[in-house]
mmCIF file of C-alpha atoms and ligand atoms in Angstrom:
data_model
loop_
_atom_site.group_PDB
_atom_site.id
_atom_site.type_symbol
_atom_site.label_atom_id
_atom_site.label_comp_id
_atom_site.label_asym_id
_atom_site.label_seq_id
_atom_site.Cartn_x
_atom_site.Cartn_y
_atom_site.Cartn_z
ATOM 1 C CA MET A 5 0.000 0.000 0.000
ATOM 2 C CA SER A 6 1.475 3.357 -0.950
ATOM 3 C CA GLY A 7 1.632 6.454 1.253
ATOM 4 C CA THR A 8 -1.573 7.605 -0.404
ATOM 5 C CA CYS A 9 -3.299 4.336 0.552
ATOM 6 C CA LEU A 10 -2.068 4.767 4.109
ATOM 7 C CA GLU A 11 -3.884 8.090 4.113
ATOM 8 C CA GLN A 12 -6.978 6.332 2.743
ATOM 9 C CA LEU A 13 -6.809 3.875 5.624
ATOM 10 C CA ASP A 14 -6.571 6.752 8.108
ATOM 11 C CA THR A 15 -9.472 8.554 6.459
ATOM 12 C CA ARG A 16 -11.698 5.456 6.519
ATOM 13 C CA LEU A 17 -10.902 4.761 10.142
ATOM 14 C CA ALA A 18 -11.565 8.383 11.075
ATOM 15 C CA THR A 19 -15.149 8.018 9.865
ATOM 16 C CA ALA A 20 -15.686 4.347 10.828
ATOM 17 C CA PRO A 21 -13.149 3.484 13.556
ATOM 18 C CA ILE A 22 -13.781 -0.248 13.620
ATOM 19 C CA VAL A 23 -11.799 -3.124 12.090
ATOM 20 C CA PRO A 24 -13.769 -6.380 12.024
ATOM 21 C CA LEU A 25 -11.881 -9.657 11.962
ATOM 22 C CA ILE A 26 -12.720 -12.407 9.511
ATOM 23 C CA ALA A 27 -11.610 -15.888 10.563
ATOM 24 C CA GLU A 28 -13.037 -18.080 7.813
ATOM 25 C CA ASN A 29 -11.500 -21.146 6.242
ATOM 26 C CA ASP A 30 -13.938 -21.010 3.366
ATOM 27 C CA ALA A 31 -13.139 -18.304 0.806
ATOM 28 C CA GLU A 32 -16.736 -17.927 -0.344
ATOM 29 C CA ARG A 33 -17.920 -17.422 3.217
ATOM 30 C CA ALA A 34 -15.104 -14.915 3.750
ATOM 31 C CA VAL A 35 -16.328 -12.891 0.765
ATOM 32 C CA GLU A 36 -19.948 -13.095 1.919
ATOM 33 C CA THR A 37 -18.936 -11.854 5.366
ATOM 34 C CA ALA A 38 -16.799 -9.022 3.975
ATOM 35 C CA LEU A 39 -19.622 -7.828 1.729
ATOM 36 C CA ALA A 40 -22.085 -7.950 4.638
ATOM 37 C CA LEU A 41 -19.695 -5.848 6.728
ATOM 38 C CA LYS A 42 -19.370 -3.363 3.897
ATOM 39 C CA ALA A 43 -23.146 -3.208 3.520
ATOM 40 C CA GLY A 44 -23.226 -2.364 7.227
ATOM 41 C CA GLY A 45 -20.748 0.489 6.716
ATOM 42 C CA LEU A 46 -17.398 -1.104 7.592
ATOM 43 C CA SER A 47 -14.881 -1.195 4.765
ATOM 44 C CA VAL A 48 -11.567 -1.863 6.542
ATOM 45 C CA ILE A 49 -11.310 -5.578 7.217
ATOM 46 C CA GLU A 50 -8.690 -7.826 8.809
ATOM 47 C CA VAL A 51 -8.481 -11.415 7.619
ATOM 48 C CA VAL A 52 -6.692 -13.440 10.280
ATOM 49 C CA LEU A 53 -4.242 -16.129 9.191
ATOM 50 C CA ARG A 54 -5.537 -18.874 11.417
ATOM 51 C CA SER A 55 -6.657 -21.430 8.900
ATOM 52 C CA GLU A 56 -5.296 -23.134 5.828
ATOM 53 C CA ASN A 57 -7.393 -21.125 3.368
ATOM 54 C CA ALA A 58 -7.300 -17.740 5.075
ATOM 55 C CA LEU A 59 -5.113 -16.205 2.377
ATOM 56 C CA ALA A 60 -7.362 -17.574 -0.365
ATOM 57 C CA GLY A 61 -10.190 -15.782 1.418
ATOM 58 C CA LEU A 62 -8.200 -12.557 1.557
ATOM 59 C CA ASP A 63 -7.414 -12.775 -2.137
ATOM 60 C CA ALA A 64 -11.068 -13.536 -2.958
ATOM 61 C CA ILE A 65 -12.281 -10.539 -0.943
ATOM 62 C CA ARG A 66 -9.871 -8.256 -2.773
ATOM 63 C CA CYS A 67 -11.066 -9.573 -6.124
ATOM 64 C CA ALA A 68 -14.733 -9.297 -5.122
ATOM 65 C CA ASP A 69 -14.628 -5.644 -4.072
ATOM 66 C CA ALA A 70 -11.803 -3.291 -4.955
ATOM 67 C CA ASP A 71 -13.167 -0.633 -2.623
ATOM 68 C CA LEU A 72 -12.582 -2.646 0.540
ATOM 69 C CA ILE A 73 -9.284 -2.162 2.375
ATOM 70 C CA VAL A 74 -8.226 -5.643 3.417
ATOM 71 C CA GLY A 75 -5.358 -6.477 5.765
ATOM 72 C CA ALA A 76 -3.845 -9.693 7.068
ATOM 73 C CA GLY A 77 -3.900 -10.375 10.805
ATOM 74 C CA THR A 78 -2.142 -12.884 13.042
ATOM 75 C CA VAL A 79 0.986 -12.463 10.909
ATOM 76 C CA LEU A 80 3.592 -14.269 12.990
ATOM 77 C CA THR A 81 6.559 -14.739 10.637
ATOM 78 C CA LEU A 82 8.348 -13.100 7.731
ATOM 79 C CA ASP A 83 7.173 -15.966 5.527
ATOM 80 C CA GLN A 84 3.564 -15.208 6.430
ATOM 81 C CA LEU A 85 4.214 -11.534 5.735
ATOM 82 C CA ALA A 86 5.476 -12.407 2.242
ATOM 83 C CA ALA A 87 2.493 -14.693 1.608
ATOM 84 C CA ALA A 88 0.052 -12.069 2.866
ATOM 85 C CA ARG A 89 1.546 -9.473 0.555
ATOM 86 C CA SER A 90 1.328 -11.857 -2.397
ATOM 87 C CA ALA A 91 -2.347 -12.402 -1.617
ATOM 88 C CA GLY A 92 -2.912 -8.642 -1.735
ATOM 89 C CA ALA A 93 -2.917 -7.667 1.957
ATOM 90 C CA GLN A 94 -3.004 -3.873 2.225
ATOM 91 C CA PHE A 95 -1.994 -3.724 5.879
ATOM 92 C CA ILE A 96 -0.445 -6.099 8.383
ATOM 93 C CA VAL A 97 -1.452 -6.884 11.968
ATOM 94 C CA SER A 98 0.477 -9.057 14.442
ATOM 95 C CA PRO A 99 -0.369 -10.093 17.991
ATOM 96 C CA GLY A 100 3.106 -9.018 19.162
ATOM 97 C CA LEU A 101 6.024 -6.839 18.114
ATOM 98 C CA LEU A 102 8.514 -8.711 15.945
ATOM 99 C CA ASP A 103 11.189 -6.227 14.877
ATOM 100 C CA PRO A 104 11.946 -7.729 11.403
ATOM 101 C CA ILE A 105 8.248 -7.651 10.429
ATOM 102 C CA ALA A 106 7.803 -4.078 11.625
ATOM 103 C CA GLU A 107 11.073 -2.939 10.023
ATOM 104 C CA LEU A 108 10.280 -4.485 6.652
ATOM 105 C CA CYS A 109 6.806 -2.950 6.615
ATOM 106 C CA LEU A 110 8.189 0.451 7.610
ATOM 107 C CA ALA A 111 10.869 0.252 4.918
ATOM 108 C CA GLU A 112 8.314 -0.640 2.266
ATOM 109 C CA ASN A 113 5.579 1.724 3.422
ATOM 110 C CA ILE A 114 3.135 -1.037 4.328
ATOM 111 C CA PRO A 115 0.846 -0.017 7.183
ATOM 112 C CA VAL A 116 1.657 -2.317 10.111
ATOM 113 C CA PHE A 117 0.003 -2.703 13.503
ATOM 114 C CA PRO A 118 2.154 -4.860 15.785
ATOM 115 C CA GLY A 119 0.644 -5.820 19.122
ATOM 116 C CA VAL A 120 1.923 -4.271 22.363
ATOM 117 C CA MET A 121 0.777 -4.543 25.955
ATOM 118 C CA THR A 122 3.539 -2.983 28.076
ATOM 119 C CA ALA A 123 5.166 0.455 28.249
ATOM 120 C CA GLY A 124 8.446 -1.160 27.199
ATOM 121 C CA GLU A 125 6.878 -2.544 24.043
ATOM 122 C CA VAL A 126 5.223 0.763 23.197
ATOM 123 C CA GLN A 127 8.555 2.518 23.687
ATOM 124 C CA ARG A 128 10.358 -0.001 21.481
ATOM 125 C CA ALA A 129 7.740 0.448 18.754
ATOM 126 C CA TYR A 130 8.057 4.213 19.123
ATOM 127 C CA ALA A 131 11.845 4.062 18.781
ATOM 128 C CA MET A 132 11.428 2.049 15.577
ATOM 129 C CA GLY A 133 9.366 4.877 14.132
ATOM 130 C CA LEU A 134 5.934 3.343 14.556
ATOM 131 C CA ARG A 135 3.153 5.733 15.533
ATOM 132 C CA THR A 136 0.267 3.275 15.489
ATOM 133 C CA VAL A 137 0.195 -0.050 17.316
ATOM 134 C CA LYS A 138 -2.324 -2.713 18.204
ATOM 135 C CA PHE A 139 -3.051 -2.952 21.957
ATOM 136 C CA PHE A 140 -3.547 -6.642 22.590
ATOM 137 C CA PRO A 141 -5.193 -8.373 24.342
ATOM 138 C CA ALA A 142 -6.866 -5.121 25.337
ATOM 139 C CA SER A 143 -9.184 -6.371 28.071
ATOM 140 C CA LEU A 144 -6.440 -8.393 29.792
ATOM 141 C CA ALA A 145 -3.680 -5.812 29.269
ATOM 142 C CA GLY A 146 -5.375 -3.151 31.374
ATOM 143 C CA GLY A 147 -8.132 -1.936 29.052
ATOM 144 C CA VAL A 148 -9.156 1.714 29.052
ATOM 145 C CA PRO A 149 -7.170 2.743 32.180
ATOM 146 C CA MET A 150 -3.960 1.337 30.672
ATOM 147 C CA LEU A 151 -4.552 3.190 27.403
ATOM 148 C CA LYS A 152 -5.081 6.420 29.347
ATOM 149 C CA ALA A 153 -1.767 5.864 31.127
ATOM 150 C CA PHE A 154 0.012 5.167 27.813
ATOM 151 C CA ALA A 155 -1.513 8.261 26.185
ATOM 152 C CA ALA A 156 -0.134 10.471 28.957
ATOM 153 C CA VAL A 157 3.455 9.529 28.147
ATOM 154 C CA PHE A 158 3.397 8.382 24.505
ATOM 155 C CA ARG A 159 1.690 11.516 23.349
ATOM 156 C CA ASP A 160 1.702 10.923 19.602
ATOM 157 C CA MET A 161 1.193 7.150 19.634
ATOM 158 C CA ARG A 162 -2.180 5.856 18.448
ATOM 159 C CA PHE A 163 -3.623 2.521 19.476
ATOM 160 C CA MET A 164 -5.881 -0.114 17.955
ATOM 161 C CA PRO A 165 -7.246 -2.054 20.949
ATOM 162 C CA THR A 166 -8.240 -5.614 20.123
ATOM 163 C CA GLY A 167 -9.075 -8.616 22.249
ATOM 164 C CA GLY A 168 -12.209 -8.512 24.388
ATOM 165 C CA ILE A 169 -13.832 -5.576 22.591
ATOM 166 C CA SER A 170 -17.607 -5.854 22.190
ATOM 167 C CA ALA A 171 -20.666 -3.711 21.589
ATOM 168 C CA GLY A 172 -20.796 -3.365 25.378
ATOM 169 C CA ASN A 173 -17.419 -1.670 25.875
ATOM 170 C CA LEU A 174 -16.712 -0.187 22.418
ATOM 171 C CA VAL A 175 -17.907 3.271 23.434
ATOM 172 C CA ASP A 176 -15.390 3.439 26.311
ATOM 173 C CA TYR A 177 -12.437 2.649 24.037
ATOM 174 C CA LEU A 178 -13.530 4.941 21.213
ATOM 175 C CA ALA A 179 -13.985 7.820 23.642
ATOM 176 C CA LEU A 180 -10.183 7.906 24.023
ATOM 177 C CA PRO A 181 -8.529 10.308 21.554
ATOM 178 C CA SER A 182 -5.476 8.032 21.350
ATOM 179 C CA VAL A 183 -7.573 5.187 19.924
ATOM 180 C CA LEU A 184 -7.400 5.095 16.128
ATOM 181 C CA ALA A 185 -9.876 2.232 15.843
ATOM 182 C CA CYS A 186 -11.053 -0.873 17.696
ATOM 183 C CA GLY A 187 -10.670 -4.331 16.230
ATOM 184 C CA GLY A 188 -12.453 -7.537 16.986
ATOM 185 C CA SER A 189 -14.322 -10.665 16.126
ATOM 186 C CA TRP A 190 -17.580 -9.783 17.866
ATOM 187 C CA LEU A 191 -18.836 -8.485 14.501
ATOM 188 C CA THR A 192 -18.369 -11.806 12.737
ATOM 189 C CA PRO A 193 -19.811 -14.608 14.850
ATOM 190 C CA ARG A 194 -19.169 -18.026 13.329
ATOM 191 C CA GLY A 195 -21.958 -19.139 11.022
ATOM 192 C CA ALA A 196 -23.841 -15.827 11.173
ATOM 193 C CA GLU A 197 -26.182 -14.958 8.319
ATOM 194 C CA PRO A 198 -25.117 -11.887 6.297
ATOM 195 C CA GLU A 199 -28.065 -9.869 7.678
ATOM 196 C CA VAL A 200 -26.837 -10.530 11.208
ATOM 197 C CA THR A 201 -23.290 -9.464 10.340
ATOM 198 C CA GLN A 202 -24.588 -6.368 8.615
ATOM 199 C CA GLY A 203 -26.701 -5.519 11.668
ATOM 200 C CA LEU A 204 -23.700 -5.905 13.986
ATOM 201 C CA ALA A 205 -21.672 -3.576 11.758
ATOM 202 C CA ARG A 206 -24.436 -0.970 11.810
ATOM 203 C CA GLU A 207 -24.755 -1.262 15.574
ATOM 204 C CA ALA A 208 -20.990 -0.725 15.981
ATOM 205 C CA LEU A 209 -21.122 2.355 13.753
ATOM 206 C CA ALA A 210 -23.987 3.783 15.786
ATOM 207 C CA ILE A 211 -21.942 3.256 18.947
ATOM 208 C CA ALA A 212 -18.947 4.957 17.313
ATOM 209 C CA ALA A 213 -21.133 7.935 16.453
ATOM 210 C CA THR A 214 -22.076 8.235 20.139
ATOM 211 C CA ALA A 215 -18.445 8.084 21.227
ATOM 212 C CA ARG A 216 -17.262 10.514 18.527
ATOM 213 C CA PRO A 217 -20.144 12.775 17.570
ATOM 214 C CA SER A 218 -18.007 14.819 15.135
ATOM 215 C CA GLY A 219 -16.283 11.742 13.587
HETATM 216 C C1 3PG B 321 -7.107 -10.629 17.615
HETATM 217 O O1 3PG B 321 -6.491 -11.390 16.900
HETATM 218 O O2 3PG B 321 -6.979 -9.402 17.538
HETATM 219 C C2 3PG B 321 -8.000 -11.181 18.665
HETATM 220 O O3 3PG B 321 -8.071 -12.548 18.600
HETATM 221 C C3 3PG B 321 -9.354 -10.593 18.612
HETATM 222 O O4 3PG B 321 -9.895 -10.748 19.838
HETATM 223 P P1 3PG B 321 -11.458 -10.950 20.014
HETATM 224 O O5 3PG B 321 -11.777 -12.260 19.397
HETATM 225 O O6 3PG B 321 -11.684 -10.901 21.495
HETATM 226 O O7 3PG B 321 -12.158 -9.809 19.303
#
């Protein structure tokens, strides 16, 4: 993704600060889910690499709708990074901070969200030049109070909390100015009909509008 696409990602997340996760082994189901999310107003999607066919799903989503911004999540190794890029991933998410993955993405201008959960990890990411990180697993890593503490010292770092986010606590996370967007799987329950997924996306957007009236 070029610098311009990075701006597109920022712009989308400014208006709809939610990144739903798709964890589907079936590519057709992955596409159906992505299109339902888009119909509900969410067009930045993370396909997690947790099944054999996840990358086929990512590729299929990209082919099905060029307007979606589709990233790869659960990227654990450089090999997975290469495979995700070949499949068309437009951004990369990892549960932790692996320097070679972050460095390669930074060097090649690929938006990357490595996971952090301690001040030391945030500081290391900051020193590498990263200004946006995933906060994972958000609910276990201290949740909203921890993010407030981070924001006080890492003043220009933005966070994407993920892990334990739901319609019930989304508003609390999105109320924090340091939160770029919230990620999660609550929007894509296994086996859900497209109408259900679409409804969950709409509900999340309505919550976001409450948390950020001017967004
Ligand atoms: C992730 O990979 O970010 C998490 O597994 C998402 O956590 P959740 O399932 O609690 O949303």
